Short mmCIF file of C-alpha atoms in Angstrom, two decimals:
data_model
loop_
_atom_site.label_atom_id
_atom_site.label_comp_id
_atom_site.label_asym_id
_atom_site.label_seq_id
_atom_site.Cartn_x
_atom_site.Cartn_y
_atom_site.Cartn_z
CA UNK M 13 79.03 95.70 98.62
CA UNK M 14 81.93 93.93 96.96
CA UNK M 15 80.92 93.06 93.34
CA UNK M 16 82.77 89.75 93.58
CA UNK M 17 80.20 88.62 96.18
CA UNK M 18 77.67 88.26 93.36
CA UNK M 19 79.64 85.48 91.75
CA UNK M 20 79.49 81.86 92.81
CA UNK M 21 82.77 80.42 93.95
CA UNK M 22 83.03 77.18 91.93
CA UNK M 23 84.93 75.54 94.78
CA UNK M 24 81.78 75.81 96.91
CA UNK M 25 79.68 73.95 94.34
CA UNK M 26 81.66 71.04 92.89
CA UNK M 27 80.47 69.59 89.57
CA UNK M 28 78.99 66.13 89.14
CA UNK M 29 81.86 63.69 88.71
CA UNK M 30 81.94 61.24 85.82
CA UNK M 31 83.35 57.76 86.22
CA UNK M 32 85.73 56.17 83.72
CA UNK M 33 82.90 54.82 81.53
CA UNK M 34 81.35 58.28 81.20
CA UNK M 35 78.41 57.35 83.45
CA UNK M 36 77.05 60.05 85.71
CA UNK M 37 77.08 59.36 89.43
CA UNK M 38 73.83 60.21 91.18
CA UNK M 39 73.61 63.65 92.68
CA UNK M 40 73.08 63.86 96.42
CA UNK M 41 71.73 67.15 97.77
CA UNK M 42 72.12 65.91 101.34
CA UNK M 43 75.84 65.32 100.85
CA UNK M 44 76.22 68.55 98.89
CA UNK M 45 74.72 70.47 101.83
CA UNK M 46 77.01 68.76 104.33
CA UNK M 47 80.03 69.54 102.14
CA UNK M 48 79.09 73.21 101.66
CA UNK M 49 78.33 73.75 105.34
CA UNK M 50 81.53 71.99 106.41
CA UNK M 51 83.68 74.05 104.04
CA UNK M 52 81.93 77.28 105.00
CA UNK M 53 82.34 76.77 108.73
CA UNK M 54 85.88 75.41 108.37
CA UNK M 55 86.96 78.41 106.28
CA UNK M 56 85.27 81.16 108.27
CA UNK M 57 83.87 79.60 111.43
CA UNK M 58 80.49 81.12 110.62
CA UNK M 59 77.46 80.67 108.40
CA UNK M 60 77.75 82.91 105.33
CA UNK M 61 74.12 83.63 104.44
CA UNK M 62 74.97 84.50 100.84
CA UNK M 63 76.38 80.99 100.37
CA UNK M 64 73.48 79.53 102.35
CA UNK M 65 71.03 81.29 100.01
CA UNK M 66 72.83 79.93 96.94
CA UNK M 67 72.65 76.39 98.33
CA UNK M 68 68.94 76.85 99.15
CA UNK M 69 68.35 78.24 95.66
CA UNK M 70 69.59 74.96 94.18
CA UNK M 71 66.90 72.91 95.94
CA UNK M 72 64.55 72.56 92.97
CA UNK M 73 67.39 71.63 90.61
CA UNK M 74 68.66 69.00 93.02
CA UNK M 75 65.10 67.70 93.42
CA UNK M 76 65.08 66.90 89.72
CA UNK M 77 68.63 65.55 89.52
CA UNK M 78 68.58 63.53 92.75
CA UNK M 79 65.28 61.88 91.82
CA UNK M 80 66.28 61.24 88.20
CA UNK M 81 69.85 60.04 88.79
CA UNK M 82 69.03 57.87 91.81
CA UNK M 83 65.58 56.30 91.60
CA UNK M 84 66.07 54.33 94.82
CA UNK M 85 67.01 57.05 97.29
CA UNK M 86 67.26 60.34 95.38
CA UNK M 87 64.10 61.79 96.85
CA UNK M 88 65.41 60.99 100.30
CA UNK M 89 68.82 62.62 99.68
CA UNK M 90 67.07 65.73 98.37
CA UNK M 91 64.75 65.90 101.38
CA UNK M 92 67.68 65.48 103.76
CA UNK M 93 69.58 68.35 102.15
CA UNK M 94 66.63 70.73 101.98
CA UNK M 95 65.62 70.00 105.56
CA UNK M 96 69.18 70.54 106.85
CA UNK M 97 69.38 73.92 105.15
CA UNK M 98 66.09 75.05 106.65
CA UNK M 99 67.25 73.81 110.05
CA UNK M 100 70.20 76.21 109.67
CA UNK M 101 67.73 78.99 108.81
CA UNK M 102 65.82 78.21 112.02
CA UNK M 103 69.04 78.31 114.07
CA UNK M 104 69.98 81.68 112.56
CA UNK M 105 66.51 82.98 113.45
CA UNK M 106 66.87 81.87 117.06
CA UNK M 107 70.28 83.56 117.25
CA UNK M 108 68.74 86.78 115.91
CA UNK M 109 71.04 86.64 112.85
CA UNK M 110 68.62 85.61 110.09
CA UNK M 111 68.46 87.98 107.14
CA UNK M 112 65.23 88.71 105.27
CA UNK M 113 66.92 87.74 101.98
CA UNK M 114 67.55 84.25 103.37
CA UNK M 115 63.91 83.88 104.43
CA UNK M 116 62.84 85.01 100.96
CA UNK M 117 65.18 82.54 99.24
CA UNK M 118 63.89 79.68 101.39
CA UNK M 119 60.28 80.64 100.66
CA UNK M 120 61.04 80.85 96.94
CA UNK M 121 62.75 77.44 97.05
CA UNK M 122 59.68 75.93 98.70
CA UNK M 123 57.48 77.37 95.96
CA UNK M 124 59.77 76.10 93.19
CA UNK M 125 60.07 72.64 94.74
CA UNK M 126 56.30 72.45 95.18
CA UNK M 127 55.85 73.21 91.48
CA UNK M 128 58.52 70.72 90.40
CA UNK M 129 57.08 67.99 92.63
CA UNK M 130 53.63 68.50 91.13
CA UNK M 131 54.86 68.71 87.55
CA UNK M 132 57.37 65.87 87.25
CA UNK M 133 55.97 62.37 87.21
CA UNK M 134 56.89 60.30 90.25
CA UNK M 135 57.73 63.26 92.49
CA UNK M 136 54.31 63.88 93.99
CA UNK M 137 55.49 62.44 97.34
CA UNK M 138 58.04 65.25 97.56
CA UNK M 139 55.24 67.67 98.28
CA UNK M 140 55.02 66.26 101.80
CA UNK M 141 58.70 67.12 102.29
CA UNK M 142 58.08 70.64 101.01
CA UNK M 143 55.12 70.95 103.41
CA UNK M 144 57.37 69.98 106.34
CA UNK M 145 60.08 72.47 105.38
CA UNK M 146 57.53 75.23 104.72
CA UNK M 147 55.97 74.55 108.11
CA UNK M 148 59.32 75.17 109.82
CA UNK M 149 59.68 78.45 107.93
CA UNK M 150 56.13 79.56 108.59
CA UNK M 151 56.72 79.32 112.35
CA UNK M 152 59.42 81.99 112.00
CA UNK M 153 57.09 84.52 110.40
CA UNK M 154 55.25 87.29 112.22
CA UNK M 155 51.84 86.61 113.67
CA UNK M 156 48.97 86.83 112.92
CA UNK M 157 49.17 86.65 109.12
CA UNK M 158 52.55 84.86 108.72
CA UNK M 159 53.37 86.92 105.61
CA UNK M 160 56.12 89.10 107.09
CA UNK M 161 59.42 88.56 108.85
CA UNK M 162 60.37 91.22 111.38
CA UNK M 163 57.81 93.50 109.76
CA UNK M 164 59.13 93.00 106.21
CA UNK M 165 57.06 91.33 103.49
CA UNK M 166 58.25 87.80 102.65
CA UNK M 167 58.26 86.28 99.16
CA UNK M 168 55.13 84.30 98.38
CA UNK M 169 54.21 82.94 94.95
CA UNK M 170 52.54 85.53 92.72
CA UNK M 171 53.58 88.37 95.04
CA UNK M 172 57.08 89.04 93.71
#
C-alpha cells in the first residue's frame, strides 16, 4: 500500500471560511458531502472508499459544528450529509464493492454520533437520525445476528 494514502488530501476537505469581519460561517455536512463526492467522481469516475471512510469519520465532528454554528438548520444539514454517505455505502454493497473497513467506519461513526447526541445539550433529536442511518447499515449485515459482514466481525461499541 502506498504510504501517501494514509494522509488526507487537504483539497478534499476544505477549511471553514471566515468572512471579512472574522465571523465563522456555519458548517454544512450535507454540502461538504456533496462537494467531496462530486470531486471524487469527477476526478476518478469512481467512489474511493478511503476518501468515503474519511468523510464518514467526520460525522460526529460535523454533528457538533453544524448544530453549534447553525442553530436553525445545522442538525438538518448534518443529517442530510450522514444519510447521503450511508446511501453510498448501501449502493456499494448492492454492487458487491463494499469493503469491510467502510462498514466498520460507518458503524463507528454511528456509535460516536449516538454518544455526541446524548451528551451535548439540544442534540437529543439527532439520535433518531442515527437510528435511521444505523438501520440502513444493519440491513447489510449477515443474518441472523447482524454482527458480521460477509462473515467478518463488524465494529460495535465495546468490541474494538
